[in-house]
């Protein structure tokens, strides 16, 4: 069965500092991988996704993630945090077959200190 | 293009009652998925519909049901509400297949069961 682990339920950074949110997946074959962001009282917004090909994926709002098969990881990074990045971030996987359901990690709340 | 619309946004029900939530997908999207989000269990997949047929189902009791209409709008119903059903219910509409498949989420319906 597939699963997703996000290390750290809360991450706090200073404005302008590097953002690193960790995600590891468990799957017999590499799945499709996603990062979503959720702002208070809103739904989920897709930041980026990995399907096949280039392992470094660039997304919206300056975020990027690198797929590392050997480490079964898909960590999310942003070089310089902005106050507007404060939100909850979810890593998700989907099997590369006819399944169309997303399996989500437990989420990481990012706090940005001024 | 208008996004995913969910109605109502907020709902308060009493234990034992039933509730129906509605989701209007993005124009042209034929797949609709439903997720339950709670602080304790996180984001969990309920079911997915494509062209009026349930294509995938999560591990929820039979009290949770859904349907999709010919115009792709979807409803989910929860009967005999329990306190634990209090959650944010998210609908996502989707287009594409395989690696091109992406889910776009609505703002959610927050259900409170008292």
Short mmCIF file of C-alpha atoms in Angstrom, two decimals:
data_model
loop_
_atom_site.label_atom_id
_atom_site.label_comp_id
_atom_site.label_asym_id
_atom_site.label_seq_id
_atom_site.Cartn_x
_atom_site.Cartn_y
_atom_site.Cartn_z
CA UNK A 1 0.00 0.00 0.00
CA UNK A 2 1.10 3.51 -0.66
CA UNK A 3 1.74 6.02 2.09
CA UNK A 4 3.17 9.48 2.49
CA UNK A 5 5.15 10.79 5.45
CA UNK A 6 5.71 14.47 6.06
CA UNK A 7 8.34 15.12 8.68
CA UNK A 8 7.46 17.95 10.97
CA UNK A 9 3.88 19.05 11.57
CA UNK A 10 5.13 22.61 12.05
CA UNK A 11 8.08 24.38 10.44
CA UNK A 12 9.05 27.92 11.39
CA UNK A 13 11.38 30.09 9.32
CA UNK A 14 12.32 33.74 9.21
CA UNK A 15 11.25 35.86 6.30
CA UNK A 16 13.92 35.58 3.61
CA UNK A 17 15.21 32.23 4.87
CA UNK A 18 15.22 28.93 3.00
CA UNK A 19 12.05 26.88 3.19
CA UNK A 20 12.46 23.08 3.28
CA UNK A 21 9.43 20.85 3.76
CA UNK A 22 10.10 17.12 3.77
CA UNK A 23 8.09 14.39 2.13
CA UNK A 24 8.86 10.68 1.84
CA UNK A 25 6.66 8.14 0.11
CA UNK A 26 6.30 4.44 0.29
CA UNK A 27 5.45 2.67 -2.94
CA UNK A 28 6.61 -0.39 -4.84
CA UNK A 29 6.97 1.74 -7.97
CA UNK A 30 7.50 5.51 -8.19
CA UNK A 31 4.09 7.16 -8.19
CA UNK A 32 2.99 10.55 -9.39
CA UNK A 33 3.90 13.08 -6.70
CA UNK A 34 2.25 16.37 -5.80
CA UNK A 35 2.55 19.29 -3.43
CA UNK A 36 -0.55 21.26 -2.50
CA UNK A 37 -0.93 24.40 -0.35
CA UNK A 38 -3.95 25.26 1.77
CA UNK A 39 -4.59 28.74 3.10
CA UNK A 40 -7.03 29.23 5.99
CA UNK A 41 -10.65 28.57 5.06
CA UNK A 42 -9.73 27.64 1.52
CA UNK A 43 -9.37 24.51 -0.55
CA UNK A 44 -6.15 23.02 -1.85
CA UNK A 45 -4.08 24.66 -4.55
CA UNK A 46 -1.64 22.66 -6.65
CA UNK A 47 1.92 23.95 -6.28
CA UNK A 48 3.71 21.44 -8.48
CA UNK A 49 3.73 17.83 -9.59
CA UNK A 50 6.17 15.16 -10.71
CA UNK A 51 5.10 12.66 -13.32
CA UNK A 52 8.09 11.51 -15.35
CA UNK A 53 11.20 13.06 -16.82
CA UNK A 54 13.14 15.84 -15.11
CA UNK A 55 13.49 15.15 -11.41
CA UNK A 56 13.65 18.83 -10.44
CA UNK A 57 10.19 20.28 -10.76
CA UNK A 58 9.42 23.98 -10.61
CA UNK A 59 6.06 25.19 -9.41
CA UNK A 60 4.19 28.35 -8.67
CA UNK A 61 5.21 31.07 -6.21
CA UNK A 62 8.91 30.19 -6.47
CA UNK A 63 8.60 26.68 -5.05
CA UNK A 64 10.39 23.67 -6.44
CA UNK A 65 10.77 20.02 -5.49
CA UNK A 66 13.23 17.29 -6.37
CA UNK A 67 12.25 13.68 -6.88
CA UNK A 68 14.91 11.34 -5.49
CA UNK A 69 14.04 7.76 -6.25
CA UNK A 70 16.90 6.31 -4.19
CA UNK A 71 15.67 8.17 -1.12
CA UNK A 72 11.93 7.88 -1.97
CA UNK A 73 11.71 11.59 -1.26
CA UNK A 74 10.06 14.62 -2.82
CA UNK A 75 11.07 17.56 -0.62
CA UNK A 76 9.68 21.02 -1.28
CA UNK A 77 11.97 24.05 -1.20
CA UNK A 78 11.88 27.78 -1.71
CA UNK A 79 15.05 29.88 -1.54
CA UNK A 80 13.53 32.84 0.29
CA UNK A 81 10.40 32.71 2.42
CA UNK A 82 7.78 35.40 2.21
CA UNK A 83 5.13 36.21 4.79
CA UNK A 84 2.47 35.19 2.27
CA UNK A 85 3.89 31.63 2.23
CA UNK A 86 2.46 30.95 5.67
CA UNK A 87 -0.01 28.13 5.10
CA UNK A 88 -0.36 24.37 5.38
CA UNK A 89 1.40 22.24 2.81
CA UNK A 90 0.43 18.74 1.78
CA UNK A 91 2.42 16.17 -0.12
CA UNK A 92 0.38 13.61 -2.05
CA UNK A 93 0.90 10.58 -4.26
CA UNK A 94 -1.14 8.86 -6.91
CA UNK A 95 -0.48 5.46 -8.44
CA UNK A 96 0.61 5.30 -12.05
CA UNK A 97 -2.29 3.13 -13.06
CA UNK A 98 -5.99 3.67 -13.46
CA UNK A 99 -6.37 4.84 -9.87
CA UNK A 100 -7.37 8.46 -9.65
CA UNK A 101 -7.29 8.95 -5.91
CA UNK A 102 -4.73 11.02 -4.08
CA UNK A 103 -3.14 9.80 -0.87
CA UNK A 104 -2.11 12.72 1.28
CA UNK A 105 0.48 13.21 3.95
CA UNK A 106 -0.54 14.66 7.29
CA UNK A 107 0.51 18.16 6.32
CA UNK A 108 3.12 20.67 7.48
CA UNK A 109 2.13 24.07 8.75
CA UNK A 110 4.67 26.69 7.68
CA UNK A 111 5.09 29.68 9.94
CA UNK A 112 7.03 32.68 8.64
CA UNK A 113 8.51 35.04 11.25
CA UNK A 114 9.04 38.69 10.31
CA UNK B 1 -12.99 30.01 -16.26
CA UNK B 2 -14.89 29.62 -13.02
CA UNK B 3 -13.39 27.33 -10.39
CA UNK B 4 -14.96 24.49 -8.47
CA UNK B 5 -18.02 25.59 -6.55
CA UNK B 6 -19.24 23.92 -3.40
CA UNK B 7 -22.49 24.65 -1.63
CA UNK B 8 -23.21 25.33 1.10
CA UNK B 9 -19.94 26.60 2.54
CA UNK B 10 -21.01 26.04 6.13
CA UNK B 11 -23.55 23.68 7.61
CA UNK B 12 -24.64 22.77 11.12
CA UNK B 13 -26.57 19.57 11.63
CA UNK B 14 -27.73 17.48 14.57
CA UNK B 15 -26.61 13.93 15.24
CA UNK B 16 -28.87 11.46 13.46
CA UNK B 17 -29.85 13.82 10.66
CA UNK B 18 -28.73 13.47 7.07
CA UNK B 19 -27.00 16.02 4.87
CA UNK B 20 -26.41 16.60 1.15
CA UNK B 21 -23.45 18.56 -0.14
CA UNK B 22 -23.16 19.84 -3.69
CA UNK B 23 -20.22 20.33 -6.02
CA UNK B 24 -20.13 22.00 -9.43
CA UNK B 25 -16.93 21.18 -11.31
CA UNK B 26 -14.98 23.37 -13.66
CA UNK B 27 -16.63 23.53 -17.06
CA UNK B 28 -15.49 20.64 -19.22
CA UNK B 29 -14.27 18.50 -16.33
CA UNK B 30 -15.97 15.11 -16.19
CA UNK B 31 -14.40 13.68 -13.04
CA UNK B 32 -15.32 14.71 -9.51
CA UNK B 33 -13.65 13.44 -6.33
CA UNK B 34 -14.59 13.96 -2.71
CA UNK B 35 -12.29 14.13 0.30
CA UNK B 36 -12.89 14.48 4.02
CA UNK B 37 -10.48 16.62 6.04
CA UNK B 38 -10.33 16.40 9.83
CA UNK B 39 -7.63 17.40 12.32
CA UNK B 40 -7.27 13.83 13.51
CA UNK B 41 -7.38 11.83 10.28
CA UNK B 42 -6.16 14.43 7.81
CA UNK B 43 -7.26 14.28 4.20
CA UNK B 44 -9.01 11.05 3.26
CA UNK B 45 -10.43 10.01 -0.09
CA UNK B 46 -14.16 9.31 -0.14
CA UNK B 47 -15.02 8.50 -3.76
CA UNK B 48 -14.57 9.57 -7.35
CA UNK B 49 -17.10 9.80 -10.14
CA UNK B 50 -16.56 9.92 -13.88
CA UNK B 51 -19.39 10.23 -16.39
CA UNK B 52 -22.00 9.46 -13.72
CA UNK B 53 -20.22 6.26 -12.60
CA UNK B 54 -18.36 5.71 -9.37
CA UNK B 55 -14.85 4.83 -10.44
CA UNK B 56 -13.04 4.69 -7.10
CA UNK B 57 -14.17 4.38 -3.49
CA UNK B 58 -12.38 4.97 -0.21
CA UNK B 59 -12.79 3.18 3.10
CA UNK B 60 -15.83 4.92 4.50
CA UNK B 61 -19.03 3.35 5.82
CA UNK B 62 -22.11 3.02 3.66
CA UNK B 63 -23.60 6.10 5.33
CA UNK B 64 -21.47 8.07 2.91
CA UNK B 65 -22.75 8.03 -0.64
CA UNK B 66 -22.52 10.13 -3.73
CA UNK B 67 -23.72 10.56 -7.23
CA UNK B 68 -22.91 12.48 -10.36
CA UNK B 69 -25.35 13.99 -12.81
CA UNK B 70 -25.16 14.19 -16.58
CA UNK B 71 -23.85 17.77 -16.36
CA UNK B 72 -20.97 16.47 -14.16
CA UNK B 73 -22.29 18.17 -11.02
CA UNK B 74 -21.96 15.91 -8.02
CA UNK B 75 -23.60 15.49 -4.66
CA UNK B 76 -22.54 13.57 -1.61
CA UNK B 77 -24.89 12.45 1.10
CA UNK B 78 -24.20 11.45 4.67
CA UNK B 79 -27.01 9.73 6.51
CA UNK B 80 -27.43 9.23 10.25
CA UNK B 81 -24.84 11.84 11.09
CA UNK B 82 -22.37 11.19 13.89
CA UNK B 83 -20.28 13.70 15.81
CA UNK B 84 -17.19 12.32 14.09
CA UNK B 85 -18.54 13.36 10.71
CA UNK B 86 -17.74 16.97 11.56
CA UNK B 87 -15.15 17.90 8.95
CA UNK B 88 -14.27 19.97 5.94
CA UNK B 89 -15.52 18.17 2.84
CA UNK B 90 -13.55 19.00 -0.26
CA UNK B 91 -14.58 18.39 -3.82
CA UNK B 92 -12.08 18.26 -6.67
CA UNK B 93 -12.78 18.26 -10.37
CA UNK B 94 -10.38 16.75 -12.82
CA UNK B 95 -9.49 16.57 -16.45
CA UNK B 96 -7.05 14.50 -18.44
CA UNK B 97 -5.73 11.01 -18.01
CA UNK B 98 -2.51 9.41 -16.90
CA UNK B 99 0.23 11.89 -16.12
CA UNK B 100 -1.89 14.78 -17.35
CA UNK B 101 -4.58 14.11 -14.74
CA UNK B 102 -4.85 17.00 -12.27
CA UNK B 103 -7.30 17.69 -9.51
CA UNK B 104 -8.59 21.21 -8.85
CA UNK B 105 -10.13 21.69 -5.43
CA UNK B 106 -13.09 23.73 -4.32
CA UNK B 107 -13.18 25.79 -1.09
CA UNK B 108 -14.95 23.02 0.79
CA UNK B 109 -18.06 22.67 2.89
CA UNK B 110 -17.50 22.80 6.61
CA UNK B 111 -19.95 20.47 8.32
CA UNK B 112 -20.46 20.68 12.07
CA UNK B 113 -22.48 17.94 13.75
CA UNK B 114 -23.83 18.74 17.23
#
